Short mmCIF file of C-alpha atoms in Angstrom, two decimals:
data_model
loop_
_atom_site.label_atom_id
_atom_site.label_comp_id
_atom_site.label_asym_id
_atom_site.label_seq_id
_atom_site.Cartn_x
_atom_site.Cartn_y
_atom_site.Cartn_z
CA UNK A 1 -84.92 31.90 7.31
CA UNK A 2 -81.82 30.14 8.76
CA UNK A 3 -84.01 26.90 9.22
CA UNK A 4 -85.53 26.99 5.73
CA UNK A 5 -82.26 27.44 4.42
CA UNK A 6 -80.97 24.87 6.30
CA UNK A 7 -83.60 22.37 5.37
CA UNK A 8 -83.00 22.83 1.28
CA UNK A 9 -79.08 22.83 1.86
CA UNK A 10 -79.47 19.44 3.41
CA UNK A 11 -82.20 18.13 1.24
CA UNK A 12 -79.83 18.96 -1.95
CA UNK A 13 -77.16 17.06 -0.23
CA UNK A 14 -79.20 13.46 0.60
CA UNK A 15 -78.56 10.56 -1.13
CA UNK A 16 -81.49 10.45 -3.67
CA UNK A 17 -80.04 8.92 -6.52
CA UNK A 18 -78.49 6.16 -4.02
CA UNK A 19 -82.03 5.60 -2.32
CA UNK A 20 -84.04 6.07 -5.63
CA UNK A 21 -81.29 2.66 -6.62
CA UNK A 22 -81.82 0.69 -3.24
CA UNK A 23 -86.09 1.36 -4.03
CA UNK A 24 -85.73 -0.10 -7.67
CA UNK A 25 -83.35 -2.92 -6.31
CA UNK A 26 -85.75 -3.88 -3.63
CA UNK A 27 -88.59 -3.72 -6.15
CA UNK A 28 -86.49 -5.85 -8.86
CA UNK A 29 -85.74 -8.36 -6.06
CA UNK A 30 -89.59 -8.79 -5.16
CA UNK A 31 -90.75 -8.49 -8.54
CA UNK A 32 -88.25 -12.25 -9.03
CA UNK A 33 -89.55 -13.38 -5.41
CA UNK A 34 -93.04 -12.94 -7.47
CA UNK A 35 -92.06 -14.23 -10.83
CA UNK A 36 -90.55 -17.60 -8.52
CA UNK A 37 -93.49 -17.85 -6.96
CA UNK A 38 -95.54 -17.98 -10.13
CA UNK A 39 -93.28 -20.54 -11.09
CA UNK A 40 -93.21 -22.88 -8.25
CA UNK A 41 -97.24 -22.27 -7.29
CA UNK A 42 -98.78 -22.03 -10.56
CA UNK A 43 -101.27 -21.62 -11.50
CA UNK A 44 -101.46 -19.27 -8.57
CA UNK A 45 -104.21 -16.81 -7.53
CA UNK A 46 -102.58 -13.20 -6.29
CA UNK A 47 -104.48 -13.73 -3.40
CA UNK A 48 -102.86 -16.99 -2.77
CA UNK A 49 -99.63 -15.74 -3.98
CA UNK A 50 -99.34 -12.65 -1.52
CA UNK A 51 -100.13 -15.36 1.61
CA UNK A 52 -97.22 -17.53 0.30
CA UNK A 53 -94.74 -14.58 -0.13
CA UNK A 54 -96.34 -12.19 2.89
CA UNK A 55 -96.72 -9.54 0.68
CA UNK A 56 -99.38 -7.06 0.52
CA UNK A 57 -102.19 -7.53 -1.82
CA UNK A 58 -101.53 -4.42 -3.52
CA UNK A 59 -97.75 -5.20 -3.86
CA UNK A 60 -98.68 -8.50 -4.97
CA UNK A 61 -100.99 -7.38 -8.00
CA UNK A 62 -98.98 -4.41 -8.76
CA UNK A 63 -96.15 -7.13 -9.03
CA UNK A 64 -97.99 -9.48 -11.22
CA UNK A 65 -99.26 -6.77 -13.72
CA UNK A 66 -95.80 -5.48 -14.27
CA UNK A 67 -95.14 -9.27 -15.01
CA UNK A 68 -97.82 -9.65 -17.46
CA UNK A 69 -97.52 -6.59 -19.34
CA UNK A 70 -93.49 -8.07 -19.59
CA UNK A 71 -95.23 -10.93 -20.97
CA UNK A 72 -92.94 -13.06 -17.99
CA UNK A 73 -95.97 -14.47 -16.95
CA UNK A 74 -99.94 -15.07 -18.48
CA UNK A 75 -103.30 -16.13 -17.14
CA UNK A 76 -104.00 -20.01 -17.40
CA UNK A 77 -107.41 -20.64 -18.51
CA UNK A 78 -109.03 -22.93 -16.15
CA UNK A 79 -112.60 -22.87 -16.54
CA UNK A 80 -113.74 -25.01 -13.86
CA UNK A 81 -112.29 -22.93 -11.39
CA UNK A 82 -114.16 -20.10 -10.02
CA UNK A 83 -113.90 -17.16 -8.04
CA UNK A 84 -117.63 -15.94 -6.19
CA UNK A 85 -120.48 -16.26 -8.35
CA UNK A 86 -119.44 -17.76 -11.38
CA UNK A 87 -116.67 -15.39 -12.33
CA UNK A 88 -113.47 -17.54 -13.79
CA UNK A 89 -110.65 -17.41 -11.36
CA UNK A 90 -107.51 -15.73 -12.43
CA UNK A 91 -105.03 -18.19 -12.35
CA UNK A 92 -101.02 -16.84 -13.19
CA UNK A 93 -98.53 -19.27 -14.84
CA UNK A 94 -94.70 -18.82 -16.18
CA UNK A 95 -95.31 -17.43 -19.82
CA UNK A 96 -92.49 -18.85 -22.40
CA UNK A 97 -90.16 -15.59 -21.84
CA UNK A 98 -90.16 -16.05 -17.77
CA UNK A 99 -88.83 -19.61 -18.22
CA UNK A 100 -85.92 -18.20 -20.74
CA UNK A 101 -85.17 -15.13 -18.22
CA UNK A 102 -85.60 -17.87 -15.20
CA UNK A 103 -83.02 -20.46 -17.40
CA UNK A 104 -79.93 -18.61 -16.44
CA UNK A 105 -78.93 -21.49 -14.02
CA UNK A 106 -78.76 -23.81 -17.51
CA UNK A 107 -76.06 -21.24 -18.87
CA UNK A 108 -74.31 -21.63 -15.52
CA UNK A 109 -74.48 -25.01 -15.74
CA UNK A 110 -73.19 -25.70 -19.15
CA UNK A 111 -70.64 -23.16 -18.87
CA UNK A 112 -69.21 -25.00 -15.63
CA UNK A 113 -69.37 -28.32 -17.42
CA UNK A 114 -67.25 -26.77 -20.21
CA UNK A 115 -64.75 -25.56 -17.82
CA UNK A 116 -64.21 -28.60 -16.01
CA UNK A 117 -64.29 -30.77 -19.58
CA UNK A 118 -61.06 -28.46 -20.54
CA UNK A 119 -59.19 -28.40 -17.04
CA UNK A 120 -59.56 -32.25 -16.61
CA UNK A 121 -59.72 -33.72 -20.08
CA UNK A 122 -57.73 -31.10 -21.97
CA UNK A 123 -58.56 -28.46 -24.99
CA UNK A 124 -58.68 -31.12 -27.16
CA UNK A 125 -61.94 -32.50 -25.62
CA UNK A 126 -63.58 -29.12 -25.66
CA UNK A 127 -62.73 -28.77 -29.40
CA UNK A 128 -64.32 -32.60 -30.20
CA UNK A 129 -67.37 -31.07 -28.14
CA UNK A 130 -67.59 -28.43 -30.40
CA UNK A 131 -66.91 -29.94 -33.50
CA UNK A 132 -69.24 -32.67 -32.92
CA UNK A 133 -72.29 -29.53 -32.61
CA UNK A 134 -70.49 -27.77 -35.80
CA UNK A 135 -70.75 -31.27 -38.12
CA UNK A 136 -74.38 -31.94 -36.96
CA UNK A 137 -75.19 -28.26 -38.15
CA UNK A 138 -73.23 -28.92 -41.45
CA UNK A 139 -75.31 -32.36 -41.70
CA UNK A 140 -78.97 -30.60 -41.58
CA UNK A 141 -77.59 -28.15 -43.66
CA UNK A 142 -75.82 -29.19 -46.34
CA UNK A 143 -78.90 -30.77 -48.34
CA UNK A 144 -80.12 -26.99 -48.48
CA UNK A 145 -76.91 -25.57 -49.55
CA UNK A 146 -75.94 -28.49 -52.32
CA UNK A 147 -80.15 -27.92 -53.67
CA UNK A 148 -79.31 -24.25 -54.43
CA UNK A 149 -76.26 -25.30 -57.30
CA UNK A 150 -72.88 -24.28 -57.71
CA UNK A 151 -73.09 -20.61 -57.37
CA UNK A 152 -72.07 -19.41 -54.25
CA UNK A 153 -73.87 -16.78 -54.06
CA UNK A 154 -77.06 -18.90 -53.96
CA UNK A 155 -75.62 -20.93 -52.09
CA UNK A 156 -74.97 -18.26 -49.32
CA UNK A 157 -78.81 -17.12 -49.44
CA UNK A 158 -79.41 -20.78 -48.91
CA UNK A 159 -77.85 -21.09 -46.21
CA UNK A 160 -78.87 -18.10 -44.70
CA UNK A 161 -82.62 -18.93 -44.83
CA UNK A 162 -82.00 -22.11 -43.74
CA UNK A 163 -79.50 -20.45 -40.82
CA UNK A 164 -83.01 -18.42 -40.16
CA UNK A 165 -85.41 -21.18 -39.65
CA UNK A 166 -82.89 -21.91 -36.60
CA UNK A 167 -83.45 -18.78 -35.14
CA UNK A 168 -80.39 -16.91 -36.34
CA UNK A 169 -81.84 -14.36 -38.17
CA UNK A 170 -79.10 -14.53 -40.93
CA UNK A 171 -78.92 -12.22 -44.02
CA UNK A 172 -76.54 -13.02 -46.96
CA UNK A 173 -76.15 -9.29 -48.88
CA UNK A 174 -74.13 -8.96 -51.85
CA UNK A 175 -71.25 -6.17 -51.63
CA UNK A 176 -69.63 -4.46 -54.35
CA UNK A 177 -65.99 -3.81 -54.66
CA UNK A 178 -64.72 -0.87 -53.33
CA UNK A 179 -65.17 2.69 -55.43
CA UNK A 180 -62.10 3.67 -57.28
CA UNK A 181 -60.52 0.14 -56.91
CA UNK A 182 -59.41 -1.27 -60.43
CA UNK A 183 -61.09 -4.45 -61.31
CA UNK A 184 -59.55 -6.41 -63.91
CA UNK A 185 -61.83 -6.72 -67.02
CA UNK A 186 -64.04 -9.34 -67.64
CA UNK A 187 -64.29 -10.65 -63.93
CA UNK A 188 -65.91 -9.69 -60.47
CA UNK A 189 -63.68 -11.50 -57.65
CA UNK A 190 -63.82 -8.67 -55.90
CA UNK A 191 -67.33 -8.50 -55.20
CA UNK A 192 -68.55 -10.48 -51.77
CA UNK A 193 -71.26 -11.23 -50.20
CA UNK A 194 -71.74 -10.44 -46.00
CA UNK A 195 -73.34 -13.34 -44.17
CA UNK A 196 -74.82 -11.52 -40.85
CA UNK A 197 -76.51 -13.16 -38.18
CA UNK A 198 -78.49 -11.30 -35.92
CA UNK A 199 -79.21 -14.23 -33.06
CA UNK A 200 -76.23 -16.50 -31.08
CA UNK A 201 -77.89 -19.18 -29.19
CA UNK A 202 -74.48 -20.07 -27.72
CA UNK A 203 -73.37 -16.51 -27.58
CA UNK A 204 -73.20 -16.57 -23.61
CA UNK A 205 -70.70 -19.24 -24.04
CA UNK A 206 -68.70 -18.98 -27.01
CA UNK A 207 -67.34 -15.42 -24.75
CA UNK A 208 -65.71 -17.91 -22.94
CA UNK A 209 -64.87 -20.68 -25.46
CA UNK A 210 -64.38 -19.35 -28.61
CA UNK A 211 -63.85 -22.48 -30.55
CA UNK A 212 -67.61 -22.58 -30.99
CA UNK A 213 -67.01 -19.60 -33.34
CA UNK A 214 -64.11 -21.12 -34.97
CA UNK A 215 -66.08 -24.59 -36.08
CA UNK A 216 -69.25 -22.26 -37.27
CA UNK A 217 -66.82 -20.27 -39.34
CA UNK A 218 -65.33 -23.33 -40.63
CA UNK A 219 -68.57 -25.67 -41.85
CA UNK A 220 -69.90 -22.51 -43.47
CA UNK A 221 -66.27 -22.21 -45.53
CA UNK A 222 -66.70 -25.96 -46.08
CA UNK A 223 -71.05 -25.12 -47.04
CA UNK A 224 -70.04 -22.73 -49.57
CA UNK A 225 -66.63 -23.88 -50.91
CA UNK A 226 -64.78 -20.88 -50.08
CA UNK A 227 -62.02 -19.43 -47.71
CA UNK A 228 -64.60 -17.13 -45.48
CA UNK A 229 -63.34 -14.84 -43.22
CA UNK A 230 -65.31 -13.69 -39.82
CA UNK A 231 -65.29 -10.16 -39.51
CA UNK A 232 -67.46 -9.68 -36.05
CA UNK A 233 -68.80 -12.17 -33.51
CA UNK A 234 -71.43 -11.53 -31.09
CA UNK A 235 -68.93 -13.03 -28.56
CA UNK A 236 -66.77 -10.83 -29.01
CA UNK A 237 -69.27 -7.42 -28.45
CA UNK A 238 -70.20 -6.42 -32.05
CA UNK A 239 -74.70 -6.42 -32.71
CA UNK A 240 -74.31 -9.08 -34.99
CA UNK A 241 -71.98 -12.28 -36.11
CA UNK A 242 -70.33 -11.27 -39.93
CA UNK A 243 -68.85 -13.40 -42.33
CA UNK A 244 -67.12 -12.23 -45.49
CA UNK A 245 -67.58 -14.86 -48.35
CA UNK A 246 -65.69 -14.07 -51.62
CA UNK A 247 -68.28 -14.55 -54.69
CA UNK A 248 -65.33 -16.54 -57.07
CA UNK A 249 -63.37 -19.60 -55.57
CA UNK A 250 -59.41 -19.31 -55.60
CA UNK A 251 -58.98 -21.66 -58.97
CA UNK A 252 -61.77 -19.00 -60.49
CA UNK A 253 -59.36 -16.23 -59.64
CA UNK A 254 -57.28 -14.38 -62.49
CA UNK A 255 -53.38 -14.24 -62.03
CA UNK A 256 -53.14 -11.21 -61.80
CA UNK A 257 -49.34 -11.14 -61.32
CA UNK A 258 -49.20 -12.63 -64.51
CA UNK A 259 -46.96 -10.97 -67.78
#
């Protein structure tokens, strides 16, 4: 009874959770030993893959299907190739998402160029950077923006969709003003609309250099002919990049202080 006892008190006192974390770390660590492989080899049978590595063939495959169904990798069709008696060789290959997860080094890269165009250059050279990338977006966008009129609420939709086709999934939603807030008759200033995008390409960096946000918010103020406001930025944690954009342009404005 003492032994037994024994046994449980010092099973419920090993390290599980801490060996359960070194198993899934080792695993994670040869599953990107696999995924490299793929990348470097390819196209690469498992078989030929496991010799390279000198991993089982088991590990290998068990490896390479967790890779597929990830969709980090895919089989290359290569017909002439062949595998006993006439069966087509299976032949593995980076699939688009194992280059983006294996293009880390690029965000490295750029991030340590930025750094060392501030420290030697100066801020200055960092903000032409980034205002040269915020007036090429304002040239391939403005033709969209100026075809939509002089409403700015069609121009914000414009924008958006054209925002979209770049991959930043970008909504433009119309807000009203506030319940119980007195709007003065006969106008609607205080309705907005909320430009959201859901997708940063230069998210990464703009946590470190946050002028990249500041030139966005300032071509799509100069897009729609308002005074936007950002409200959230990827960068800085929130799901998604918001803009507030005022429906009626300052000179539309009543004076309201007026007598």
């Amino acid at each position: 009874m003492y032994s037994v006892n024994k046994t449980v008190k010092s099973a419920s006192k090993a390290p599980v959770s801490k060996s359960g974390a070194r198993t899934a770390e080792t695993e994670e660590r040869t599953r990107d030993r696999v995924l490299r492989g793929v990348l470097n080899h390819g196209p690469v049978s498992a078989a030929n893959l496991g010799e390279l590595l000198n991993l089982t063939p088991a590990a290998v495959r068990r490896h390479l299907d967790a890779l597929e169904k990830a969709h980090m990798i895919e089989v290359a069709s290569l017909k002439h190739l062949s595998a006993g008696a006439g069966r087509p060789a299976r032949r593995y290959v980076i699939a688009p998402e194992g280059h983006e997860r294996l293009g880390n080094d690029y965000l490295d890269i750029a991030r340590d160029a930025l750094k060392m165009l501030r420290d030697t250059v100066g801020e200055q050279a960092l903000e032409a950077f980034a205002s040269a990338r915020a007036a090429e977006m304002e040239a391939r966008y403005r033709p969209v923006v100026e075809a939509a009129g002089d409403s700015v609420e069609a121009r914000a939709q414009a924008l958006a969709e054209a925002m979209s086709r770049d991959g930043f999934v970008a909504t433009a939603n119309r807000t009203a003003p506030p319940a119980g807030r007195p709007v003065p008759a006969g106008t609607n200033f205080l309705a907005s609309i909320q430009l959201c995008q859901g997708h940063c390409p230069v998210r990464d960096l703009a946590e470190d250099f946050t002028v990249f946000c500041d030139q966005e918010t300032g071509i799509i103020s100069d897009l729609l002919g308002v005074d936007v406001r950002r409200l959230s930025t990827m960068a800085g944690g929130a799901h998604v990049c918001t803009t507030h954009v005022p429906l009626v342009r300052d000179k539309e404005r009543p004076d309201t202080d007026a007598s």
